[in-house]
Amino acid sequence: KLIGKTVSAVQIKQKQQRFKWDEETLLDRVRGIGGEEVVSVCQNILNCFRDMGCRIYWGEGGKQAGFVPIYDGKNNHQLLAVYSYDSSTKVEIYFQHFKEPFRSEEKKLALIAKFNSIPGVHIPENAITRRPSLDCKLLTKKESFEKFIQVYLEIISAIKEYENQ
């Protein structure tokens, strides 16, 4: 006998499982998983992308926390995502969502080479149509974080130049 499994009960349960993350709740979760070093990486990513003129979209996942910096030029450019899972916090590079001027295989491969110059980062070339990830712990060293952000500074600069032609 099935009790309580009505359409409305299922819809209520689905709504209850949704959670709108924000900076404070995400960083608290990251702190519990990766400690202060990873919190610092996430905070620095947020600050740097805001400084680049990006808005932050906060995820609504019930189990994983996350955010996506979006550069709103003539198009909405989803650049990456930071997700906090049960045991780690990762950056997903959003190659599959890249728009011009970074749609070509050649440009994406050049970006992979730049990301792979960061110690510990190994993104395979066949990942240019997906969302490869790297552990935020790889960005705790200042030099590594600066290389990572430099790639995105170049990306946004190229987007601005392309869209203002």
Short mmCIF file of N, CA and C in Angstrom, two decimals:
data_model
loop_
_atom_site.label_atom_id
_atom_site.label_comp_id
_atom_site.label_asym_id
_atom_site.label_seq_id
_atom_site.Cartn_x
_atom_site.Cartn_y
_atom_site.Cartn_z
N LYS A 1 0.85 -1.18 0.00
CA LYS A 1 0.00 0.00 0.00
C LYS A 1 0.90 1.24 0.00
N LEU A 2 0.60 2.20 -0.87
CA LEU A 2 1.38 3.43 -1.00
C LEU A 2 0.64 4.58 -0.35
N ILE A 3 1.32 5.20 0.62
CA ILE A 3 0.68 6.30 1.35
C ILE A 3 1.50 7.57 1.14
N GLY A 4 0.83 8.67 0.82
CA GLY A 4 1.49 9.97 0.78
C GLY A 4 2.26 10.29 -0.50
N LYS A 5 2.23 9.41 -1.48
CA LYS A 5 2.96 9.70 -2.72
C LYS A 5 1.99 10.27 -3.74
N THR A 6 1.58 11.49 -3.51
CA THR A 6 0.74 12.20 -4.46
C THR A 6 1.62 13.15 -5.25
N VAL A 7 1.13 13.67 -6.33
CA VAL A 7 1.88 14.63 -7.14
C VAL A 7 2.26 15.84 -6.30
N SER A 8 1.31 16.33 -5.50
CA SER A 8 1.61 17.52 -4.69
C SER A 8 2.66 17.21 -3.61
N ALA A 9 2.63 16.03 -3.03
CA ALA A 9 3.63 15.66 -2.03
C ALA A 9 5.02 15.59 -2.65
N VAL A 10 5.11 15.02 -3.85
CA VAL A 10 6.40 14.94 -4.55
C VAL A 10 6.91 16.34 -4.88
N GLN A 11 6.02 17.22 -5.35
CA GLN A 11 6.43 18.59 -5.68
C GLN A 11 6.92 19.34 -4.45
N ILE A 12 6.25 19.17 -3.32
CA ILE A 12 6.68 19.82 -2.08
C ILE A 12 8.06 19.33 -1.67
N LYS A 13 8.29 18.03 -1.75
CA LYS A 13 9.59 17.48 -1.38
C LYS A 13 10.68 17.99 -2.31
N GLN A 14 10.39 18.10 -3.61
CA GLN A 14 11.38 18.62 -4.56
C GLN A 14 11.72 20.07 -4.24
N LYS A 15 10.73 20.87 -3.90
CA LYS A 15 10.98 22.27 -3.56
C LYS A 15 11.81 22.38 -2.28
N GLN A 16 11.55 21.51 -1.32
CA GLN A 16 12.29 21.54 -0.06
C GLN A 16 13.76 21.18 -0.27
N GLN A 17 14.07 20.36 -1.28
CA GLN A 17 15.44 19.93 -1.52
C GLN A 17 16.26 21.01 -2.22
N ARG A 18 15.63 22.02 -2.80
CA ARG A 18 16.33 23.11 -3.46
C ARG A 18 16.82 24.08 -2.40
N PHE A 19 18.00 24.63 -2.62
CA PHE A 19 18.57 25.57 -1.67
C PHE A 19 19.33 26.61 -2.47
N LYS A 20 19.02 27.85 -2.26
CA LYS A 20 19.72 28.94 -2.96
C LYS A 20 20.95 29.31 -2.13
N TRP A 21 22.12 28.99 -2.69
CA TRP A 21 23.37 29.28 -2.00
C TRP A 21 23.69 30.77 -2.09
N ASP A 22 24.51 31.24 -1.18
CA ASP A 22 25.03 32.60 -1.23
C ASP A 22 26.48 32.52 -0.75
N GLU A 23 27.13 33.66 -0.72
CA GLU A 23 28.55 33.67 -0.39
C GLU A 23 28.82 33.09 1.00
N GLU A 24 28.06 33.51 1.96
CA GLU A 24 28.29 33.06 3.34
C GLU A 24 28.08 31.56 3.50
N THR A 25 26.97 31.04 2.97
CA THR A 25 26.70 29.61 3.14
C THR A 25 27.68 28.76 2.36
N LEU A 26 28.08 29.22 1.16
CA LEU A 26 29.06 28.46 0.39
C LEU A 26 30.41 28.42 1.11
N LEU A 27 30.87 29.56 1.57
CA LEU A 27 32.17 29.60 2.24
C LEU A 27 32.16 28.81 3.55
N ASP A 28 31.05 28.79 4.25
CA ASP A 28 30.96 27.95 5.45
C ASP A 28 31.09 26.48 5.08
N ARG A 29 30.45 26.08 4.01
CA ARG A 29 30.55 24.68 3.57
C ARG A 29 31.98 24.36 3.15
N VAL A 30 32.59 25.25 2.36
CA VAL A 30 33.97 25.04 1.91
C VAL A 30 34.91 24.92 3.11
N ARG A 31 34.70 25.75 4.09
CA ARG A 31 35.54 25.74 5.30
C ARG A 31 35.49 24.35 5.96
N GLY A 32 34.33 23.78 6.04
CA GLY A 32 34.17 22.46 6.66
C GLY A 32 34.79 21.34 5.85
N ILE A 33 34.94 21.53 4.56
CA ILE A 33 35.47 20.49 3.67
C ILE A 33 36.96 20.67 3.43
N GLY A 34 37.38 21.91 3.14
CA GLY A 34 38.76 22.13 2.71
C GLY A 34 39.59 23.03 3.59
N GLY A 35 38.98 23.64 4.60
CA GLY A 35 39.71 24.50 5.50
C GLY A 35 39.88 25.92 4.97
N GLU A 36 40.60 26.71 5.74
CA GLU A 36 40.75 28.14 5.45
C GLU A 36 41.48 28.42 4.14
N GLU A 37 42.44 27.57 3.76
CA GLU A 37 43.17 27.82 2.50
C GLU A 37 42.23 27.77 1.30
N VAL A 38 41.34 26.81 1.30
CA VAL A 38 40.40 26.68 0.17
C VAL A 38 39.34 27.78 0.23
N VAL A 39 38.94 28.17 1.44
CA VAL A 39 38.02 29.32 1.59
C VAL A 39 38.67 30.55 0.97
N SER A 40 39.94 30.75 1.24
CA SER A 40 40.66 31.90 0.69
C SER A 40 40.68 31.86 -0.83
N VAL A 41 40.91 30.69 -1.42
CA VAL A 41 40.89 30.55 -2.88
C VAL A 41 39.52 30.95 -3.42
N CYS A 42 38.46 30.42 -2.83
CA CYS A 42 37.10 30.74 -3.29
C CYS A 42 36.80 32.22 -3.15
N GLN A 43 37.18 32.80 -2.02
CA GLN A 43 36.94 34.24 -1.81
C GLN A 43 37.72 35.06 -2.82
N ASN A 44 38.96 34.66 -3.10
CA ASN A 44 39.78 35.37 -4.09
C ASN A 44 39.21 35.24 -5.50
N ILE A 45 38.68 34.07 -5.83
CA ILE A 45 38.03 33.90 -7.14
C ILE A 45 36.84 34.85 -7.23
N LEU A 46 36.01 34.86 -6.21
CA LEU A 46 34.85 35.77 -6.20
C LEU A 46 35.29 37.22 -6.38
N ASN A 47 36.26 37.65 -5.59
CA ASN A 47 36.71 39.04 -5.65
C ASN A 47 37.30 39.38 -7.00
N CYS A 48 38.14 38.51 -7.54
CA CYS A 48 38.78 38.79 -8.83
C CYS A 48 37.76 38.88 -9.95
N PHE A 49 36.79 37.97 -9.97
CA PHE A 49 35.81 38.01 -11.06
C PHE A 49 34.86 39.20 -10.91
N ARG A 50 34.54 39.57 -9.69
CA ARG A 50 33.75 40.79 -9.50
C ARG A 50 34.53 42.00 -10.00
N ASP A 51 35.84 42.04 -9.68
CA ASP A 51 36.68 43.14 -10.16
C ASP A 51 36.77 43.18 -11.68
N MET A 52 36.61 42.02 -12.33
CA MET A 52 36.63 41.96 -13.80
C MET A 52 35.27 42.34 -14.40
N GLY A 53 34.31 42.68 -13.55
CA GLY A 53 33.00 43.10 -14.03
C GLY A 53 32.00 41.97 -14.18
N CYS A 54 32.24 40.85 -13.55
CA CYS A 54 31.33 39.71 -13.65
C CYS A 54 30.28 39.76 -12.55
N ARG A 55 29.13 39.23 -12.88
CA ARG A 55 28.12 39.00 -11.85
C ARG A 55 28.27 37.55 -11.42
N ILE A 56 27.79 37.25 -10.25
CA ILE A 56 27.90 35.91 -9.70
C ILE A 56 26.52 35.27 -9.65
N TYR A 57 26.39 34.13 -10.31
CA TYR A 57 25.16 33.34 -10.22
C TYR A 57 25.40 32.29 -9.14
N TRP A 58 24.52 32.26 -8.14
CA TRP A 58 24.63 31.29 -7.05
C TRP A 58 23.77 30.09 -7.36
N GLY A 59 24.35 28.91 -7.18
CA GLY A 59 23.65 27.66 -7.47
C GLY A 59 22.49 27.41 -6.53
N GLU A 60 21.70 26.43 -6.93
CA GLU A 60 20.51 26.06 -6.16
C GLU A 60 20.48 24.57 -5.86
N GLY A 61 21.62 23.93 -5.93
CA GLY A 61 21.67 22.49 -5.69
C GLY A 61 21.45 22.15 -4.23
N GLY A 62 20.73 21.08 -4.00
CA GLY A 62 20.47 20.66 -2.64
C GLY A 62 21.66 20.00 -1.98
N LYS A 63 22.53 19.37 -2.77
CA LYS A 63 23.65 18.64 -2.20
C LYS A 63 25.00 19.30 -2.44
N GLN A 64 25.14 20.02 -3.53
CA GLN A 64 26.43 20.66 -3.80
C GLN A 64 26.25 22.17 -3.89
N ALA A 65 27.19 22.86 -3.27
CA ALA A 65 27.17 24.32 -3.29
C ALA A 65 27.96 24.79 -4.49
N GLY A 66 27.59 25.94 -5.06
CA GLY A 66 28.36 26.42 -6.18
C GLY A 66 28.00 27.82 -6.62
N PHE A 67 28.91 28.36 -7.45
CA PHE A 67 28.66 29.65 -8.07
C PHE A 67 29.32 29.69 -9.44
N VAL A 68 28.77 30.56 -10.29
CA VAL A 68 29.28 30.73 -11.66
C VAL A 68 29.48 32.22 -11.90
N PRO A 69 30.73 32.66 -12.15
CA PRO A 69 30.94 34.04 -12.59
C PRO A 69 30.51 34.16 -14.05
N ILE A 70 29.75 35.20 -14.36
CA ILE A 70 29.25 35.42 -15.72
C ILE A 70 29.63 36.82 -16.15
N TYR A 71 30.31 36.90 -17.29
CA TYR A 71 30.62 38.21 -17.86
C TYR A 71 29.51 38.56 -18.83
N ASP A 72 28.79 39.64 -18.54
CA ASP A 72 27.68 40.06 -19.39
C ASP A 72 28.16 41.12 -20.38
N GLY A 73 28.64 40.64 -21.51
CA GLY A 73 28.95 41.55 -22.61
C GLY A 73 27.74 41.57 -23.51
N LYS A 74 27.96 41.49 -24.81
CA LYS A 74 26.82 41.37 -25.73
C LYS A 74 26.16 40.01 -25.55
N ASN A 75 26.93 39.04 -25.07
CA ASN A 75 26.42 37.72 -24.71
C ASN A 75 26.71 37.49 -23.23
N ASN A 76 26.02 36.54 -22.66
CA ASN A 76 26.34 36.14 -21.28
C ASN A 76 27.40 35.05 -21.36
N HIS A 77 28.58 35.34 -20.87
CA HIS A 77 29.70 34.41 -20.95
C HIS A 77 29.87 33.71 -19.61
N GLN A 78 29.45 32.43 -19.56
CA GLN A 78 29.68 31.60 -18.38
C GLN A 78 31.12 31.11 -18.47
N LEU A 79 31.95 31.49 -17.52
CA LEU A 79 33.38 31.27 -17.63
C LEU A 79 33.88 30.05 -16.88
N LEU A 80 33.31 29.81 -15.75
CA LEU A 80 33.72 28.68 -14.91
C LEU A 80 32.66 28.49 -13.85
N ALA A 81 32.84 27.46 -13.07
CA ALA A 81 31.99 27.25 -11.89
C ALA A 81 32.89 26.76 -10.77
N VAL A 82 32.52 27.11 -9.57
CA VAL A 82 33.17 26.55 -8.39
C VAL A 82 32.10 25.75 -7.67
N TYR A 83 32.39 24.46 -7.47
CA TYR A 83 31.46 23.58 -6.79
C TYR A 83 32.12 22.96 -5.57
N SER A 84 31.39 22.93 -4.48
CA SER A 84 31.85 22.27 -3.27
C SER A 84 31.07 20.98 -3.12
N TYR A 85 31.79 19.88 -3.24
CA TYR A 85 31.20 18.54 -3.12
C TYR A 85 31.39 18.04 -1.69
N ASP A 86 31.07 16.80 -1.44
CA ASP A 86 31.18 16.25 -0.08
C ASP A 86 32.62 16.22 0.44
N SER A 87 33.60 16.03 -0.45
CA SER A 87 34.97 15.88 0.04
C SER A 87 35.98 16.84 -0.59
N SER A 88 35.54 17.68 -1.52
CA SER A 88 36.48 18.61 -2.16
C SER A 88 35.72 19.78 -2.77
N THR A 89 36.48 20.82 -3.10
CA THR A 89 35.94 21.97 -3.80
C THR A 89 36.71 22.11 -5.10
N LYS A 90 35.99 22.19 -6.20
CA LYS A 90 36.62 22.18 -7.52
C LYS A 90 36.19 23.37 -8.36
N VAL A 91 37.09 23.73 -9.27
CA VAL A 91 36.80 24.71 -10.31
C VAL A 91 36.54 23.94 -11.58
N GLU A 92 35.40 24.17 -12.20
CA GLU A 92 35.11 23.59 -13.51
C GLU A 92 35.31 24.68 -14.55
N ILE A 93 36.14 24.40 -15.53
CA ILE A 93 36.37 25.35 -16.62
C ILE A 93 35.30 25.07 -17.67
N TYR A 94 34.52 26.07 -17.99
CA TYR A 94 33.33 25.89 -18.80
C TYR A 94 33.59 25.94 -20.31
N PHE A 95 34.52 25.13 -20.79
CA PHE A 95 34.81 25.12 -22.22
C PHE A 95 33.55 24.90 -23.05
N GLN A 96 32.67 24.02 -22.61
CA GLN A 96 31.48 23.70 -23.41
C GLN A 96 30.53 24.89 -23.54
N HIS A 97 30.67 25.89 -22.68
CA HIS A 97 29.80 27.06 -22.75
C HIS A 97 30.49 28.28 -23.36
N PHE A 98 31.77 28.15 -23.73
CA PHE A 98 32.49 29.30 -24.28
C PHE A 98 31.87 29.75 -25.59
N LYS A 99 31.78 31.06 -25.73
CA LYS A 99 31.26 31.68 -26.95
C LYS A 99 32.42 32.38 -27.64
N GLU A 100 32.13 33.02 -28.78
CA GLU A 100 33.19 33.75 -29.48
C GLU A 100 33.77 34.81 -28.56
N PRO A 101 35.03 34.99 -28.59
CA PRO A 101 36.01 34.52 -29.56
C PRO A 101 36.72 33.22 -29.17
N PHE A 102 36.11 32.39 -28.30
CA PHE A 102 36.77 31.18 -27.83
C PHE A 102 36.01 29.91 -28.17
N ARG A 103 35.35 29.89 -29.30
CA ARG A 103 34.62 28.68 -29.71
C ARG A 103 35.51 27.71 -30.45
N SER A 104 36.55 28.19 -31.08
CA SER A 104 37.36 27.31 -31.93
C SER A 104 38.21 26.35 -31.10
N GLU A 105 38.46 25.21 -31.69
CA GLU A 105 39.31 24.21 -31.06
C GLU A 105 40.71 24.79 -30.79
N GLU A 106 41.22 25.52 -31.75
CA GLU A 106 42.56 26.11 -31.64
C GLU A 106 42.66 27.03 -30.41
N LYS A 107 41.68 27.89 -30.22
CA LYS A 107 41.72 28.82 -29.08
C LYS A 107 41.56 28.08 -27.75
N LYS A 108 40.71 27.06 -27.73
CA LYS A 108 40.52 26.30 -26.50
C LYS A 108 41.79 25.51 -26.15
N LEU A 109 42.46 24.96 -27.16
CA LEU A 109 43.70 24.24 -26.90
C LEU A 109 44.78 25.17 -26.36
N ALA A 110 44.81 26.40 -26.86
CA ALA A 110 45.77 27.38 -26.34
C ALA A 110 45.47 27.70 -24.88
N LEU A 111 44.20 27.76 -24.53
CA LEU A 111 43.82 28.00 -23.13
C LEU A 111 44.21 26.81 -22.25
N ILE A 112 44.00 25.60 -22.77
CA ILE A 112 44.40 24.41 -22.00
C ILE A 112 45.88 24.45 -21.70
N ALA A 113 46.69 24.83 -22.68
CA ALA A 113 48.14 24.93 -22.46
C ALA A 113 48.45 25.92 -21.34
N LYS A 114 47.74 27.03 -21.30
CA LYS A 114 47.97 28.02 -20.24
C LYS A 114 47.54 27.47 -18.87
N PHE A 115 46.38 26.82 -18.82
CA PHE A 115 45.95 26.23 -17.55
C PHE A 115 46.92 25.14 -17.10
N ASN A 116 47.40 24.34 -18.05
CA ASN A 116 48.31 23.25 -17.71
C ASN A 116 49.69 23.73 -17.27
N SER A 117 49.98 25.01 -17.45
CA SER A 117 51.26 25.55 -16.95
C SER A 117 51.21 25.78 -15.44
N ILE A 118 50.04 25.65 -14.85
CA ILE A 118 49.89 25.77 -13.39
C ILE A 118 50.30 24.43 -12.78
N PRO A 119 51.21 24.44 -11.83
CA PRO A 119 51.66 23.17 -11.23
C PRO A 119 50.50 22.31 -10.72
N GLY A 120 50.48 21.05 -11.14
CA GLY A 120 49.47 20.10 -10.71
C GLY A 120 48.24 20.04 -11.59
N VAL A 121 48.09 20.99 -12.51
CA VAL A 121 46.92 21.01 -13.39
C VAL A 121 47.24 20.21 -14.66
N HIS A 122 46.36 19.25 -14.98
CA HIS A 122 46.53 18.42 -16.17
C HIS A 122 45.17 18.25 -16.84
N ILE A 123 44.85 19.16 -17.73
CA ILE A 123 43.59 19.09 -18.46
C ILE A 123 43.89 18.45 -19.80
N PRO A 124 43.23 17.34 -20.12
CA PRO A 124 43.48 16.68 -21.41
C PRO A 124 42.92 17.50 -22.57
N GLU A 125 43.55 17.37 -23.72
CA GLU A 125 43.11 18.13 -24.90
C GLU A 125 41.70 17.77 -25.33
N ASN A 126 41.28 16.54 -25.07
CA ASN A 126 39.92 16.15 -25.49
C ASN A 126 38.83 16.71 -24.57
N ALA A 127 39.22 17.56 -23.61
CA ALA A 127 38.25 18.15 -22.68
C ALA A 127 37.68 19.47 -23.19
N ILE A 128 38.05 19.88 -24.41
CA ILE A 128 37.62 21.20 -24.89
C ILE A 128 36.13 21.30 -25.18
N THR A 129 35.42 20.18 -25.17
CA THR A 129 33.97 20.23 -25.38
C THR A 129 33.21 19.95 -24.10
N ARG A 130 33.93 19.86 -22.99
CA ARG A 130 33.30 19.53 -21.71
C ARG A 130 33.60 20.61 -20.66
N ARG A 131 33.51 20.19 -19.41
CA ARG A 131 33.78 21.08 -18.27
C ARG A 131 34.80 20.41 -17.36
N PRO A 132 36.06 20.39 -17.77
CA PRO A 132 37.07 19.74 -16.92
C PRO A 132 37.25 20.50 -15.61
N SER A 133 37.66 19.78 -14.59
CA SER A 133 37.79 20.42 -13.28
C SER A 133 39.19 20.26 -12.71
N LEU A 134 39.48 21.15 -11.76
CA LEU A 134 40.71 21.05 -11.00
C LEU A 134 40.38 21.37 -9.56
N ASP A 135 41.11 20.73 -8.67
CA ASP A 135 40.89 20.92 -7.24
C ASP A 135 41.34 22.31 -6.84
N CYS A 136 40.54 23.00 -6.05
CA CYS A 136 40.90 24.35 -5.58
C CYS A 136 42.20 24.34 -4.77
N LYS A 137 42.56 23.21 -4.18
CA LYS A 137 43.81 23.13 -3.42
C LYS A 137 45.01 23.44 -4.31
N LEU A 138 44.89 23.20 -5.62
CA LEU A 138 45.99 23.50 -6.55
C LEU A 138 46.22 25.00 -6.69
N LEU A 139 45.26 25.80 -6.24
CA LEU A 139 45.36 27.26 -6.38
C LEU A 139 45.68 27.95 -5.07
N THR A 140 46.10 27.20 -4.06
CA THR A 140 46.40 27.82 -2.77
C THR A 140 47.74 28.58 -2.78
N LYS A 141 48.64 28.19 -3.66
CA LYS A 141 49.91 28.93 -3.77
C LYS A 141 49.67 30.19 -4.60
N LYS A 142 50.23 31.29 -4.14
CA LYS A 142 50.01 32.60 -4.77
C LYS A 142 50.33 32.58 -6.26
N GLU A 143 51.46 31.99 -6.64
CA GLU A 143 51.88 31.97 -8.05
C GLU A 143 50.87 31.20 -8.90
N SER A 144 50.38 30.09 -8.37
CA SER A 144 49.40 29.28 -9.12
C SER A 144 48.10 30.04 -9.30
N PHE A 145 47.64 30.68 -8.24
CA PHE A 145 46.40 31.45 -8.32
C PHE A 145 46.55 32.59 -9.33
N GLU A 146 47.67 33.28 -9.27
CA GLU A 146 47.89 34.40 -10.20
C GLU A 146 47.92 33.94 -11.65
N LYS A 147 48.53 32.78 -11.93
CA LYS A 147 48.51 32.24 -13.31
C LYS A 147 47.08 31.94 -13.74
N PHE A 148 46.31 31.34 -12.84
CA PHE A 148 44.92 30.99 -13.12
C PHE A 148 44.12 32.24 -13.46
N ILE A 149 44.21 33.26 -12.62
CA ILE A 149 43.46 34.50 -12.84
C ILE A 149 43.95 35.21 -14.10
N GLN A 150 45.24 35.16 -14.38
CA GLN A 150 45.78 35.81 -15.57
C GLN A 150 45.13 35.25 -16.84
N VAL A 151 44.90 33.94 -16.87
CA VAL A 151 44.23 33.35 -18.03
C VAL A 151 42.85 33.98 -18.21
N TYR A 152 42.12 34.14 -17.11
CA TYR A 152 40.78 34.71 -17.21
C TYR A 152 40.80 36.21 -17.50
N LEU A 153 41.81 36.91 -17.04
CA LEU A 153 41.95 38.33 -17.42
C LEU A 153 42.12 38.44 -18.93
N GLU A 154 42.92 37.54 -19.50
CA GLU A 154 43.12 37.52 -20.95
C GLU A 154 41.84 37.14 -21.69
N ILE A 155 41.10 36.19 -21.14
CA ILE A 155 39.84 35.78 -21.76
C ILE A 155 38.86 36.95 -21.81
N ILE A 156 38.67 37.61 -20.69
CA ILE A 156 37.71 38.72 -20.64
C ILE A 156 38.18 39.88 -21.51
N SER A 157 39.45 40.14 -21.52
CA SER A 157 39.99 41.19 -22.39
C SER A 157 39.70 40.87 -23.86
N ALA A 158 39.91 39.62 -24.25
CA ALA A 158 39.64 39.21 -25.64
C ALA A 158 38.14 39.29 -25.96
N ILE A 159 37.30 38.94 -25.01
CA ILE A 159 35.86 39.05 -25.22
C ILE A 159 35.46 40.50 -25.44
N LYS A 160 35.97 41.39 -24.59
CA LYS A 160 35.65 42.82 -24.74
C LYS A 160 36.10 43.34 -26.11
N GLU A 161 37.32 42.98 -26.50
CA GLU A 161 37.84 43.43 -27.80
C GLU A 161 36.99 42.89 -28.93
N TYR A 162 36.64 41.62 -28.87
CA TYR A 162 35.83 40.98 -29.91
C TYR A 162 34.44 41.62 -30.00
N GLU A 163 33.82 41.85 -28.86
CA GLU A 163 32.46 42.38 -28.86
C GLU A 163 32.39 43.86 -29.19
N ASN A 164 33.50 44.57 -29.09
CA ASN A 164 33.51 46.00 -29.41
C ASN A 164 33.98 46.28 -30.83
N GLN A 165 34.13 45.27 -31.64
CA GLN A 165 34.55 45.48 -33.03
C GLN A 165 33.43 46.05 -33.86
#
